[in-house]
PDB file of C-alpha atoms in Angstrom:
ATOM      1  CA  MET A   1      59.372  40.498  10.039  1.00 74.00           C
ATOM      2  CA  LYS A   2      61.701  39.408   7.403  1.00 87.00           C
ATOM      3  CA  TYR A   3      63.077  42.955   6.935  1.00 92.00           C
ATOM      4  CA  ALA A   4      63.999  43.371  10.485  1.00 95.00           C
ATOM      5  CA  ARG A   5      65.989  39.885  10.446  1.00 95.00           C
ATOM      6  CA  VAL A   6      67.791  41.028   7.366  1.00 96.00           C
ATOM      7  CA  ILE A   7      68.629  44.454   8.688  1.00 97.00           C
ATOM      8  CA  GLY A   8      69.922  42.834  11.916  1.00 96.00           C
ATOM      9  CA  LEU A   9      71.966  40.331  10.033  1.00 97.00           C
ATOM     10  CA  LEU A  10      73.447  42.994   7.765  1.00 97.00           C
ATOM     11  CA  ALA A  11      74.273  45.273  10.676  1.00 97.00           C
ATOM     12  CA  GLU A  12      76.307  42.193  12.160  1.00 97.00           C
ATOM     13  CA  ARG A  13      78.068  41.067   9.183  1.00 96.00           C
ATOM     14  CA  LEU A  14      79.178  44.799   8.287  1.00 96.00           C
ATOM     15  CA  HIS A  15      79.885  45.700  11.997  1.00 97.00           C
ATOM     16  CA  VAL A  16      77.706  48.656  11.571  1.00 97.00           C
ATOM     17  CA  SER A  17      74.854  50.151  13.693  1.00 97.00           C
ATOM     18  CA  HIS A  18      71.243  49.085  12.902  1.00 96.00           C
ATOM     19  CA  PRO A  19      70.373  52.721  11.585  1.00 97.00           C
ATOM     20  CA  LYS A  20      73.211  52.391   9.340  1.00 97.00           C
ATOM     21  CA  ALA A  21      72.247  48.917   8.133  1.00 97.00           C
ATOM     22  CA  LEU A  22      68.655  50.306   7.694  1.00 96.00           C
ATOM     23  CA  GLU A  23      69.850  53.112   5.438  1.00 96.00           C
ATOM     24  CA  LEU A  24      71.864  50.765   3.255  1.00 96.00           C
ATOM     25  CA  PHE A  25      68.963  48.083   2.984  1.00 96.00           C
ATOM     26  CA  TYR A  26      66.329  50.630   2.138  1.00 96.00           C
ATOM     27  CA  GLY A  27      68.604  52.409  -0.378  1.00 96.00           C
ATOM     28  CA  SER A  28      69.432  49.184  -2.117  1.00 95.00           C
ATOM     29  CA  GLN A  29      68.427  47.711  -5.513  1.00 94.00           C
ATOM     30  CA  THR A  30      68.145  44.410  -3.543  1.00 93.00           C
ATOM     31  CA  TYR A  31      65.260  46.122  -1.588  1.00 93.00           C
ATOM     32  CA  LYS A  32      63.568  47.369  -4.627  1.00 93.00           C
ATOM     33  CA  ASN A  33      63.717  43.828  -6.106  1.00 91.00           C
ATOM     34  CA  LEU A  34      62.540  42.364  -2.846  1.00 90.00           C
ATOM     35  CA  CYS A  35      59.453  44.643  -3.008  1.00 90.00           C
ATOM     36  CA  ASN A  36      58.555  43.405  -6.445  1.00 88.00           C
ATOM     37  CA  ARG A  37      56.767  40.006  -5.659  1.00 83.00           C
ATOM     38  CA  ALA A  38      57.526  38.876  -9.240  1.00 83.00           C
ATOM     39  CA  ASN A  39      61.114  38.356  -8.314  1.00 79.00           C
ATOM     40  CA  HIS A  40      60.142  35.908  -5.618  1.00 86.00           C
ATOM     41  CA  LEU A  41      63.014  37.288  -3.461  1.00 83.00           C
ATOM     42  CA  HIS A  42      60.630  37.313  -0.613  1.00 85.00           C
ATOM     43  CA  ASN A  43      60.841  33.477  -0.597  1.00 88.00           C
ATOM     44  CA  MET A  44      64.655  33.391  -0.221  1.00 91.00           C
ATOM     45  CA  SER A  45      66.412  33.181   3.257  1.00 94.00           C
ATOM     46  CA  ASP A  46      67.523  36.152   5.227  1.00 94.00           C
ATOM     47  CA  ALA A  47      71.199  34.919   4.699  1.00 95.00           C
ATOM     48  CA  PHE A  48      70.864  34.750   1.029  1.00 95.00           C
ATOM     49  CA  LEU A  49      69.437  38.296   0.963  1.00 95.00           C
ATOM     50  CA  VAL A  50      72.339  39.706   3.224  1.00 96.00           C
ATOM     51  CA  ASP A  51      74.725  37.944   0.679  1.00 96.00           C
ATOM     52  CA  GLU A  52      73.023  39.725  -2.251  1.00 94.00           C
ATOM     53  CA  LEU A  53      73.221  43.036  -0.246  1.00 95.00           C
ATOM     54  CA  LEU A  54      76.895  42.567   0.418  1.00 96.00           C
ATOM     55  CA  LEU A  55      77.492  41.745  -3.337  1.00 95.00           C
ATOM     56  CA  GLU A  56      75.698  44.803  -4.279  1.00 94.00           C
ATOM     57  CA  LEU A  57      77.471  46.963  -1.838  1.00 92.00           C
ATOM     58  CA  ASN A  58      80.895  45.574  -3.114  1.00 92.00           C
ATOM     59  CA  GLY A  59      79.862  46.376  -6.670  1.00 89.00           C
ATOM     60  CA  GLU A  60      79.741  43.068  -7.833  1.00 73.00           C
TER      61      GLU A  60
END
């Protein structure tokens, strides 16, 4: 599933545990936007979504 791949990649990029990455992912605005199919984020690559998460987490 896409979420598992994104969480795994996020954990790798941030050098954090999978549970911490899971917490960051599900608490993010990016996740909320991903759930809204009208945004079409589900069509984007895993790497794109992780980049969006990293931008969000960095306050950009």
